[in-house]
XYZ file of C-alpha atoms in Angstrom:
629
model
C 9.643 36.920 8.916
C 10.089 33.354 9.547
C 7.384 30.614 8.221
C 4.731 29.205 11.145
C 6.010 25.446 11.806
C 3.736 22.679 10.748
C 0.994 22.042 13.255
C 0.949 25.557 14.489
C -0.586 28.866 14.642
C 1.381 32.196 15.201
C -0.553 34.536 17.262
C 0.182 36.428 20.170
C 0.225 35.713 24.029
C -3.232 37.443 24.338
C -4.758 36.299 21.148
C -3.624 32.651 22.125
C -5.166 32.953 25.691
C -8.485 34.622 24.799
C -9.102 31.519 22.162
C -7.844 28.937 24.695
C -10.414 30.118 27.108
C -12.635 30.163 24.709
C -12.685 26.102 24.723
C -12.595 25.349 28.065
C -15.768 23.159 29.459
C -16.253 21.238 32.292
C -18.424 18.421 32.964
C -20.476 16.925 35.700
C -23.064 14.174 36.068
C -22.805 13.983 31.981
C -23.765 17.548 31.496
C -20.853 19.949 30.084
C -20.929 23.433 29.691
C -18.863 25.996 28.671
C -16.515 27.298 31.437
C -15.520 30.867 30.741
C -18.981 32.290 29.344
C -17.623 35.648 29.112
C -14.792 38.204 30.248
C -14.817 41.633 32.092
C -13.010 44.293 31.414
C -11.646 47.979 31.859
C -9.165 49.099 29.531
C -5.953 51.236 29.836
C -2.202 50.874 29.505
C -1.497 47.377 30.061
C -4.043 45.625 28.761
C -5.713 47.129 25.412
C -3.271 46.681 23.192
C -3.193 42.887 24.875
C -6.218 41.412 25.500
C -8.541 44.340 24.451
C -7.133 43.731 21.348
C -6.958 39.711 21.330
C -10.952 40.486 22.507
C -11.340 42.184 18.895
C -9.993 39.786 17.246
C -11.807 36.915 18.839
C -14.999 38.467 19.283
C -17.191 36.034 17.911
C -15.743 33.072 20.401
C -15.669 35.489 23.512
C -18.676 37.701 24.935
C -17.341 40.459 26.527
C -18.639 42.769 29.638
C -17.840 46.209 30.252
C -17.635 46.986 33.375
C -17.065 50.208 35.197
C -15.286 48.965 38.751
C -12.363 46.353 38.923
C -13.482 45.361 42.391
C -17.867 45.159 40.678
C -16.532 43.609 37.737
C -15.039 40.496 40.177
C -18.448 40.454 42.098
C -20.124 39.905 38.814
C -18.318 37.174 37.693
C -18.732 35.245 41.475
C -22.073 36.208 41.309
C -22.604 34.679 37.574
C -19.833 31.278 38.527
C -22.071 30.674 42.359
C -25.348 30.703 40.223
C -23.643 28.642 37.660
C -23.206 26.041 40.535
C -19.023 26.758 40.464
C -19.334 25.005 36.371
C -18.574 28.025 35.149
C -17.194 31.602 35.483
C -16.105 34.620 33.754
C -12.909 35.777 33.586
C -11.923 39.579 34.629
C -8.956 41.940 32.818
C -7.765 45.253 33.734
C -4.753 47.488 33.319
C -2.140 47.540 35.571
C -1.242 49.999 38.784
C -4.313 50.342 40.045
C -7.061 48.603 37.665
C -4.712 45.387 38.912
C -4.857 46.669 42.862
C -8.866 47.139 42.599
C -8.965 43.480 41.962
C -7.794 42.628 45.513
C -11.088 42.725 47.562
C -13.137 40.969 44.800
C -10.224 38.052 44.977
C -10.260 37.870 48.364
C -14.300 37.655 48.467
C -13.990 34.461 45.936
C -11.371 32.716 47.895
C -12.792 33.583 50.912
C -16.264 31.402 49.438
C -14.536 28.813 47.407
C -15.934 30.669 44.186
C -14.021 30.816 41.080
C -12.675 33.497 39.032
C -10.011 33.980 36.808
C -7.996 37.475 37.230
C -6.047 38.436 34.102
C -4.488 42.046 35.763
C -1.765 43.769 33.020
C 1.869 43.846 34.618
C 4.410 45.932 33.973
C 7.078 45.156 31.143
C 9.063 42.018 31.405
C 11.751 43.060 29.279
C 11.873 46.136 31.232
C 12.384 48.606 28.098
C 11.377 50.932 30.049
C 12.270 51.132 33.852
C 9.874 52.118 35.732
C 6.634 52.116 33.968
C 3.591 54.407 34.157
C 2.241 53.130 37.207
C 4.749 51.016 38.417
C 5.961 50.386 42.056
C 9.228 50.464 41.841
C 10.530 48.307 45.005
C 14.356 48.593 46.378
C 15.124 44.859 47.166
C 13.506 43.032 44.432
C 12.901 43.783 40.483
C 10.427 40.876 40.190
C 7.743 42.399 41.781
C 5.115 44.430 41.078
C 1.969 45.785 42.375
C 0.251 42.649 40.994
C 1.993 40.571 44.036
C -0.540 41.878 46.183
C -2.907 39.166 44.612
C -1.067 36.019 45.920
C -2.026 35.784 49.471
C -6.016 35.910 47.990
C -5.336 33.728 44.840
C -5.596 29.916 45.285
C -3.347 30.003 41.986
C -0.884 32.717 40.815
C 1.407 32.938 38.080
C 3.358 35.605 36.006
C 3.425 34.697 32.403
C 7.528 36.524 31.688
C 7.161 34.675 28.079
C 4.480 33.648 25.805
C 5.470 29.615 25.564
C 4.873 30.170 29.607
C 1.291 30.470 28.915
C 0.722 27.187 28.064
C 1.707 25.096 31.501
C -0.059 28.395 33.239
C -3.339 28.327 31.483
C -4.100 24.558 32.404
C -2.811 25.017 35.694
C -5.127 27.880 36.365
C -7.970 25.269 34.521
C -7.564 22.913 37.074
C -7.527 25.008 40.273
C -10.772 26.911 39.367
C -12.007 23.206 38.250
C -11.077 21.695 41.526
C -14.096 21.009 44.226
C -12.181 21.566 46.855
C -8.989 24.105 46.437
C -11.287 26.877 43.760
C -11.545 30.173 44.441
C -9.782 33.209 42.649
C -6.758 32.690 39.807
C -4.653 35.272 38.740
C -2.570 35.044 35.667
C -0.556 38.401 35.634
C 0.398 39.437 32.076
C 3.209 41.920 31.610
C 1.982 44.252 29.257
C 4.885 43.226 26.093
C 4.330 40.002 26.674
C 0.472 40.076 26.083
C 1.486 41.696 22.443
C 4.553 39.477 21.457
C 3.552 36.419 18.976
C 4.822 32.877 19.079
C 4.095 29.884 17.168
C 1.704 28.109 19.188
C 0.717 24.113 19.112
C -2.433 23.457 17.732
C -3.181 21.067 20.248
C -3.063 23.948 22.664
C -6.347 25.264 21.117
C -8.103 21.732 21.064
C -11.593 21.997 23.164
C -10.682 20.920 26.557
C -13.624 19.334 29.379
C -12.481 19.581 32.869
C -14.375 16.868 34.944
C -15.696 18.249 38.220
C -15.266 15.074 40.198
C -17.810 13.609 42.888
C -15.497 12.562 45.297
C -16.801 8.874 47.034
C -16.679 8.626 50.559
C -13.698 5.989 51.913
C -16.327 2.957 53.071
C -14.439 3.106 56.481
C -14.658 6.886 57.629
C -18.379 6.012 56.428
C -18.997 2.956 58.457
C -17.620 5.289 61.584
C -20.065 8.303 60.227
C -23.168 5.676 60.651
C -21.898 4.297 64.258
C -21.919 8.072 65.303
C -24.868 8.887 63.955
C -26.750 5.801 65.419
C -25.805 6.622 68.326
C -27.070 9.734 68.958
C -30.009 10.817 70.534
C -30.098 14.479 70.012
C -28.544 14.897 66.392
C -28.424 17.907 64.220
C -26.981 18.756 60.692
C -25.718 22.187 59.743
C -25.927 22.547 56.257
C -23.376 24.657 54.436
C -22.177 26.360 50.894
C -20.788 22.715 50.084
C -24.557 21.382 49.832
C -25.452 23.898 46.769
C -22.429 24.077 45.904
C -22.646 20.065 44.663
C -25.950 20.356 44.271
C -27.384 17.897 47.112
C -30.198 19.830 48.500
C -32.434 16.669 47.153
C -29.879 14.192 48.475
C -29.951 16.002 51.511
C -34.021 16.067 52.001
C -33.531 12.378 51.107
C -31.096 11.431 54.288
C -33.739 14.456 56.273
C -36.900 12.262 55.433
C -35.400 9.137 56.209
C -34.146 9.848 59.888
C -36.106 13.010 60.818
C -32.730 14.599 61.559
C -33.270 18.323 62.067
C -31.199 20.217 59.575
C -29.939 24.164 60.491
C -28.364 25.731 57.798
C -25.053 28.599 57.528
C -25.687 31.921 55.750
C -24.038 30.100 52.595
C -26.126 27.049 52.980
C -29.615 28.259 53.500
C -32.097 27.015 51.263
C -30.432 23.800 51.497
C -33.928 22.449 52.507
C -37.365 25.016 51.916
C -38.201 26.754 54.677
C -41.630 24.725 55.012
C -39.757 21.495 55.132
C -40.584 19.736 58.327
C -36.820 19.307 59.278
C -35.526 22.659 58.103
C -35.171 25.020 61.684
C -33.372 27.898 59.640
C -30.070 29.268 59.698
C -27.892 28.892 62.752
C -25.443 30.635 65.322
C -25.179 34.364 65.838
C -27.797 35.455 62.996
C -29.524 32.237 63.718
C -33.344 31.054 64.814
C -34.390 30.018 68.454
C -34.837 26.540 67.422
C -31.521 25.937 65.501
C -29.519 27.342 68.246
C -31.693 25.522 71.086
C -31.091 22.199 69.163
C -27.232 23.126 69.096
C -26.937 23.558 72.322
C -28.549 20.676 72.832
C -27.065 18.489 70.299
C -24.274 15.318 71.473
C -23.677 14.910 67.804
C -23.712 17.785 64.932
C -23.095 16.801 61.440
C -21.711 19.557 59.475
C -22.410 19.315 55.439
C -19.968 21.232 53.052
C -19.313 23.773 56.203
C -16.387 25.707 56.836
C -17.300 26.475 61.267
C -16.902 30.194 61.109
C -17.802 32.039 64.154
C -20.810 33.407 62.938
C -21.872 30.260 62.899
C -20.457 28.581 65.931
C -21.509 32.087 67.957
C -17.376 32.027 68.785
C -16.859 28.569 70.473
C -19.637 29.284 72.223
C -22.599 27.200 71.053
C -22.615 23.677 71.154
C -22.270 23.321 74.833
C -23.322 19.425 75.339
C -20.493 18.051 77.556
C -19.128 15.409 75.196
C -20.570 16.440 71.892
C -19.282 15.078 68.785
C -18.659 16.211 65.501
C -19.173 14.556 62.346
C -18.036 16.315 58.734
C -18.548 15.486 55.581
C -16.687 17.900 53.167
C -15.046 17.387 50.110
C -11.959 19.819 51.006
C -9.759 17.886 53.861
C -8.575 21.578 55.546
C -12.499 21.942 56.550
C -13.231 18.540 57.212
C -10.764 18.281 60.216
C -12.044 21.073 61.973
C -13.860 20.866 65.174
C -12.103 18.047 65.700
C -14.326 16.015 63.860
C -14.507 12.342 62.803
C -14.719 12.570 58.624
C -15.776 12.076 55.509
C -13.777 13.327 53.204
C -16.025 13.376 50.012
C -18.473 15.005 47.502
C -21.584 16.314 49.494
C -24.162 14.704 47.586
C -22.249 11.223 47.046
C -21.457 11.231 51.060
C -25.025 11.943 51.866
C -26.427 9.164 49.633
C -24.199 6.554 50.944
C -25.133 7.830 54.577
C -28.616 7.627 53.810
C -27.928 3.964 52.517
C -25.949 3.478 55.509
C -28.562 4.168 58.057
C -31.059 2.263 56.533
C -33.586 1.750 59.305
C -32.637 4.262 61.634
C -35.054 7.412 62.768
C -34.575 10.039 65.666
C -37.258 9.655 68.804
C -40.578 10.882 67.912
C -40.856 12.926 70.891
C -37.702 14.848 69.547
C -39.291 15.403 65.918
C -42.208 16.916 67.764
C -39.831 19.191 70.201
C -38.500 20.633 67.666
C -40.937 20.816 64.858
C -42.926 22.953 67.384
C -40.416 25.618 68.349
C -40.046 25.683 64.186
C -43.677 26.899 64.514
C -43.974 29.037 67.131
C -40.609 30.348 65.309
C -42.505 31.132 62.281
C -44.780 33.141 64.347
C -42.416 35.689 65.355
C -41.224 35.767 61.649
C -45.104 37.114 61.336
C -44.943 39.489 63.724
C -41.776 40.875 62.265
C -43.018 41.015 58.805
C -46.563 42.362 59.689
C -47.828 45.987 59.119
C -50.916 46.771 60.665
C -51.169 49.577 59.557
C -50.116 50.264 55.871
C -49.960 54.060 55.173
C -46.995 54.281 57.603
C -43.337 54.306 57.189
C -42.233 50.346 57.122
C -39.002 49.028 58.870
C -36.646 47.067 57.216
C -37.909 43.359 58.299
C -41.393 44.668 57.045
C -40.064 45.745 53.872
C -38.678 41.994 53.722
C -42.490 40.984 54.833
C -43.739 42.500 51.762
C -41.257 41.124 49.606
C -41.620 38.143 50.875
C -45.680 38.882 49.340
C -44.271 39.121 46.105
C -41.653 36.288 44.971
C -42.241 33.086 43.981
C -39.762 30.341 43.639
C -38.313 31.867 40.653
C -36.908 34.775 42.786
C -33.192 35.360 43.564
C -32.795 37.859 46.327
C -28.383 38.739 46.921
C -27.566 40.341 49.928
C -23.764 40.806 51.195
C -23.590 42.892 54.659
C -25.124 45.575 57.348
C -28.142 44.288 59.134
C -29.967 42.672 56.532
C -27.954 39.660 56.280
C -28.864 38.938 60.216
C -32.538 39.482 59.156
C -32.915 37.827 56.029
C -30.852 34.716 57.855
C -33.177 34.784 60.394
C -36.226 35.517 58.913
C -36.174 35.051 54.993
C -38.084 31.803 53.838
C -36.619 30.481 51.086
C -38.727 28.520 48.140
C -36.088 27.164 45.982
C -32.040 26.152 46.380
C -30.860 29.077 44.626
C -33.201 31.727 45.917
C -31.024 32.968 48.947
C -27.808 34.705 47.814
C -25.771 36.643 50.627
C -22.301 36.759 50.608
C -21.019 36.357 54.506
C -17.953 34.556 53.868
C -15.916 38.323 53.878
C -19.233 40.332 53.729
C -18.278 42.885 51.377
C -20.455 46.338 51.254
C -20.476 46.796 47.617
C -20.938 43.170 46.350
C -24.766 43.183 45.530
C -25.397 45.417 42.396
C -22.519 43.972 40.401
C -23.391 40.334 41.625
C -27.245 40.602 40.821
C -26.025 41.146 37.216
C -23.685 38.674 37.114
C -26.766 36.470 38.885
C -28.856 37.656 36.549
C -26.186 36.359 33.493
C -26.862 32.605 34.614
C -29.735 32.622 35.282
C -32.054 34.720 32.599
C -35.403 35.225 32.808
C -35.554 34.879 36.763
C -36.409 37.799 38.855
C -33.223 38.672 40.651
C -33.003 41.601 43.438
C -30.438 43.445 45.076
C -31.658 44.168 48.530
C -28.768 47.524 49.737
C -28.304 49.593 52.479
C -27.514 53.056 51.991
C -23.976 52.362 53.340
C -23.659 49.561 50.669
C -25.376 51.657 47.908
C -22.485 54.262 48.232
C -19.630 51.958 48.353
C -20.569 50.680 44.706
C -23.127 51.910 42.535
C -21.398 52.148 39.582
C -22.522 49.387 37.509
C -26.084 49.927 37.143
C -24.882 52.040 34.368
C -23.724 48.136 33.321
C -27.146 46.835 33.585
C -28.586 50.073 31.909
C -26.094 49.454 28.981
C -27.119 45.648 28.655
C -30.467 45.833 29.156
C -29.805 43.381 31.797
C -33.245 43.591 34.245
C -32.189 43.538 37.882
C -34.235 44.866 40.510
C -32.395 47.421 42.930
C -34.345 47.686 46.346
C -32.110 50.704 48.674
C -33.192 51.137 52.025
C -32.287 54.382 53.250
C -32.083 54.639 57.321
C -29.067 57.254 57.152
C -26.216 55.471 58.524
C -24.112 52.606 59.101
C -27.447 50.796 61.101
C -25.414 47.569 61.360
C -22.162 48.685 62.978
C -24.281 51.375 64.641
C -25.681 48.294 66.421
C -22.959 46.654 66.938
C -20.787 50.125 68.275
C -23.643 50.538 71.021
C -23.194 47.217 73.087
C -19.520 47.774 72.814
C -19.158 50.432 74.280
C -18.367 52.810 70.887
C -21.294 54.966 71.562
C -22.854 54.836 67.939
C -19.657 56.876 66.879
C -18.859 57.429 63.540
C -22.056 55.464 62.243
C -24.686 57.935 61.076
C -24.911 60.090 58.402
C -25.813 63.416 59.917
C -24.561 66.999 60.075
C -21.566 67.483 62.605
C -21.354 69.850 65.160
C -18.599 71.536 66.995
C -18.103 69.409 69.712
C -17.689 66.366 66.563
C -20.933 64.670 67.406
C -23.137 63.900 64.551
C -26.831 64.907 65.575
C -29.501 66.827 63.701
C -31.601 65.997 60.392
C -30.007 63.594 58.222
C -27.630 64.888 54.887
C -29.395 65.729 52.130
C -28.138 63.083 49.527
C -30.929 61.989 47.695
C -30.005 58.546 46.746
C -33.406 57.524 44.471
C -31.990 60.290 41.923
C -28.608 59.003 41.965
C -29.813 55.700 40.817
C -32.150 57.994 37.854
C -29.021 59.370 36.791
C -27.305 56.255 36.165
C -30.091 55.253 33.993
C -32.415 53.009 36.339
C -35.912 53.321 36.282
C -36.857 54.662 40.297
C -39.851 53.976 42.016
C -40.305 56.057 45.737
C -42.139 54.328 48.333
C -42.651 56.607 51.030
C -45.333 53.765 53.222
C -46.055 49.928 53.718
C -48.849 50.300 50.926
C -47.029 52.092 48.227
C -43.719 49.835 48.805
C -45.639 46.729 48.420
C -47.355 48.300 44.484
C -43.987 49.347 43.611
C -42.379 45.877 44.375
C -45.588 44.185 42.063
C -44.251 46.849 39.777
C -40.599 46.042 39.627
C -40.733 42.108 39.829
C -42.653 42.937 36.320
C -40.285 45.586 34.710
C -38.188 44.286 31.812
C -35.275 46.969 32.745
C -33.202 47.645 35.351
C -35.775 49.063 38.270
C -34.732 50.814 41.733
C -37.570 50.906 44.812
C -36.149 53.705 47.259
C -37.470 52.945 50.584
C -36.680 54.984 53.681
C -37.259 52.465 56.789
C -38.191 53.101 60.120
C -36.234 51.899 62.812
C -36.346 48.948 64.790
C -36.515 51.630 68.013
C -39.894 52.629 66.935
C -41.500 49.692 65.130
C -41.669 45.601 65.391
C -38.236 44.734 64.234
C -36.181 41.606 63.703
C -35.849 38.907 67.315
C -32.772 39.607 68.885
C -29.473 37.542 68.150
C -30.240 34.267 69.242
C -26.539 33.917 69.899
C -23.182 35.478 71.010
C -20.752 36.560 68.858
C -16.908 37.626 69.703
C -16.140 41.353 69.087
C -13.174 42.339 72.059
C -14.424 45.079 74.176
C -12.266 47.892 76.056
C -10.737 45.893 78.870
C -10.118 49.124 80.442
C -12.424 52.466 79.668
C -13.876 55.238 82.173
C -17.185 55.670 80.348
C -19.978 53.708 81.614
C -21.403 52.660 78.476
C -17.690 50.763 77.730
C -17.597 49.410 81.345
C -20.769 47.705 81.395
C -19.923 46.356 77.700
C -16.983 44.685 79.285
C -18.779 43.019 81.718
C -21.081 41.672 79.258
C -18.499 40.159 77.123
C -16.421 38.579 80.082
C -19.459 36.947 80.898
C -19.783 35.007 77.144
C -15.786 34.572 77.238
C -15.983 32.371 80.320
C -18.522 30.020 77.969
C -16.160 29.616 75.247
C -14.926 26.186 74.605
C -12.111 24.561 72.034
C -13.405 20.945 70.415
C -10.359 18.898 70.674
């Protein structure tokens, strides 16, 4: 056994990496926190003699999760590092074969958002003792690759660490990219499995506490003096507020440059709340799951100035929204790739340092009054349908899903952090929802993943403790990913489940209808010979699920006994389920239409009716579609 050099610990790859992460801390504004406040994991061959052990070892400098899904255990840690305001994150470890494979959706869902995570999957052996592995894809043409590949096309940083003095460029390269404003989003170090275990003499330095600076990017004075001729110019400006705006915490910076110019402000899935919903300028979220008034100002607009947005076609309703002959676009985003879309003029910068230099920069200049008062009265008459929606008149009844929302909506205060992901709700709660504080609204629409909400409320719930947070699922959603309520149960970790149970896919049953698919597919019913689903629903009794796992369930079976048993849960000081079964829209006051189109191809050939007169339909929004060049 040879002596450790001067200046130099001896431990191995794992052990080394769990107490480098241990002092990594990033800094912003003056204020520095810790940057990986904890790691997930699922053990098995490939990573507990590795990290579970380095874990061990290091306990005291490392909390640890355990988690009971690769894919939940991701969706936790996005959940905890998009509360955290992207300062911080937790990083994720799993065995190889498929513990590493799970990981793909959950890395895709944080690149997707710009959301970091670090991904430390086991990989097979690099010395290749053994040839193939348990678990090992064994691939013809190449004997460099494993099954862990499949994480580079949704990593924005991926390395294989073959020997442990490799670990040292990899670790700070994987620092900066899920440090870095604009190019975060998942990191996957891959760790072959004797690598993890071997030991090497490591440089103290390596272990010395490290504070990445999360940089406010200034806006170039010239793209800024353009930004202010634009904006003067217009008469019928509008900004669309996106993830960028929390995401560098400028929602006051924004309601600064709002006040000053009266300039109404619509806001993405991933930047509502940007504004509160009784701000005079806010006119809610925008394009296909949008309000009225946002998309009536958008097609209005000659000049919309998009705010840490990345255009997708939910919220540009497919090409098909801003129809002004001549309209102009006007981006300020710290990531280049996003500010060029649209072909936009730019500003290339920080979100809250480019809107307090605009607001300097217009200094004096205020939209028409009559347009203030346009607009601030379709907001109202808006807010009127939101009450309509959300009322019950009559409370011992079944409640539909917006009126479940109304009587949520009866029970949070600012405090409350409500995480959606996909099905209907997200259209609702972006239309309807009306958000008190910047980090109230949580839904996931950047890849809209069923499954994201249970494991992201706790990971929510990690950052921010003490505040009410609730998962709002569908029954679709609940079955995709349940499993880590037993999670919560083991931590004690207080989230508030809220299933609605309509018996189906009610989203893409929706959707399936005005394309012509006929519904098919979508519910969950009994099937009969001919392979249509039709008569009572299955009996799956998802409220005693959730009791088995370990939550606390309260049944609501009407409008009254929903809105006690959400008093009751906002209260409880363990993890809490309210089973609702909603009505449908068919049969009650649901949710206003979509406000705007949105591209799903139809048949362009078909002999049923249903998928005839769908085509039709969509030719008809085609021929609106426009390119910005």
């Amino acid at each position: 056994m040879t002596a450790t050099p001067a200046g130099s610990v001896r431990l191995t790859t794992a052990q080394a990496l769990v107490r480098f992460l241990a002092r990594q801390f990033t800094e912003r504004d003056g204020t520095r926190q810790r940057l990986i406040g904890a790691t997930w994991g699922i053990f098995g061959h490939g990573n507990v003699a590795g990290i579970g052990q380095a874990l061990v070892e290091h306990a005291e400098e490392m909390p640890f999760h355990q988690g009971r899904n690769e894919q939940a255990m991701v969706h936790a840690a996005v959940g905890y590092a998009r509360q955290s305001g992207r300062l911080a994150t937790h990083a994720v470890t799993t065995s190889i074969g498929p513990g590493a494979t799970n990981l793909v959706t959950g890395a895709a869902l944080a690149t997707v958002n710009r959301l970091p995570v670090l991904l430390l999957p086991g990989d097979t052996f690099a010395a290749r003792p053994a040839d193939p592995v348990l678990q090992q894809l064994e691939v013809p043409y190449a004997g460099d690759v494993s099954v862990n590949d499949c994480l580079r096309p949704v990593s924005r940083y991926f390395d294989r660490v073959t020997r442990p003095e490799a670990l040292i460029p990899a670790a700070l390269a994987a620092m900066r990219v899920l440090t870095d404003p604009a190019e975060t989003g998942a990191v996957t170090l891959a760790l072959p499995q004797d690598v993890q275990a071997e030991a090497y003499d490591w440089p103290e330095e390596f272990f010395a506490e490290r504070v990445w600076t999360v940089r406010r990017q200034a806006p170039d004075p010239r793209e800024l003096a353009v930004a202010a001729g634009l904006v003067r110019a217009a008469r019928r400006p509008l900004i669309v507020a996106g993830g960028g705006v929390h995401h560098s915490a400028a929602e006051d910076a924004l309601c600064r440059l709002a006040d000053a110019t009266g300039i109404p402000v619509a806001s993405t899935q991933a930047g509502k709340g940007s504004l509160r919903f009784d701000h005079p300028a806010d006119v809610g979220g925008i394009g296909h799951t949008g309000t009225a008034p946002a998309n009536e100002l958008a097609r209005a607009a000659d000049l919309v100035i998009g705010v840490g947005t990345r255009y997708s076609d939910f919220t540009t309703a497919s090409g098909t929204l801003f129809e002004t002959p001549g309209v102009r676009f006007l981006n300020l985003n710290v990531a280049p790739f996003d500010g060029h879309k649209m072909a936009g003029a730019t500003v290339i910068a920080d979100a809250r340092a480019g809107l307090e230099a605009l607001t300097a920069e217009l200094d004096g200049y205020r939209v028409e009054p009559a347009f203030s008062l346009d607009y601030r009265g379709d907001k109202a008459r808006w807010e009127q349908r939101v009450d309509a929606a959300y009322l019950a008149d009559e409370p011992d009844v079944r409640p539909s899903q917006t009126q479940v929302l109304g009587a949520l909506d009866e029970v949070v205060t600012e405090e409350d952090i409500v995480i959606n992901a996909a099905g209907s709700l997200p259209g609702d709660l972006h239309k309807l929802w009306r958000t008190r504080s910047a980090r109230q609204y949580h839904v996931e629409y950047g890849y809209s993943c069923m499954g994201y909400e249970i494991p992201a409320a706790i990971g929510v719930a990690l950052a921010a403790p003490g505040r009410p947070v609730w998962a709002l699922v569908g029954d679709g959603t609940y079955l995709m990913n349940p499993t880590e309520i037993v999670t919560a149960v083991q931590e004690g970790i207080p989230v508030k489940v809220v299933i609605l149970q309509n018996h189906g896919y009610a989203s893409i049953g929706g959707l399936s209808a005005s394309v012509g698919g006929e519904r098919f597919g979508t519910a969950y019913r009994f099937r009969a010979d001919d392979g249509a689903y039709t008569g009572a629903p299955l009996p799956v009794d998802l409220a005693a699920n959730a009791a088995s796992l370990g939550m606390r369930v309260l049944r609501a079976k009407t409008v009254r006994e929903l809105r006690e048993a959400l008093r009751d849960a906002r209260g409880a000081d363990r993890p809490t389920c309210v089973y609702v079964e909603t009505e449908t829209a068919d049969t009650v006051s649901g949710p206003p239409p979509a406000q705007a189109w949105w591209d799903v191809p139809v048949a362009e050939t078909a002999t049923r009716a249903s998928a005839v007169k769908a085509r039709e339909e969509y030719d008809r929004h085609v021929a609106a579609r426009r390119r910005h060049l």
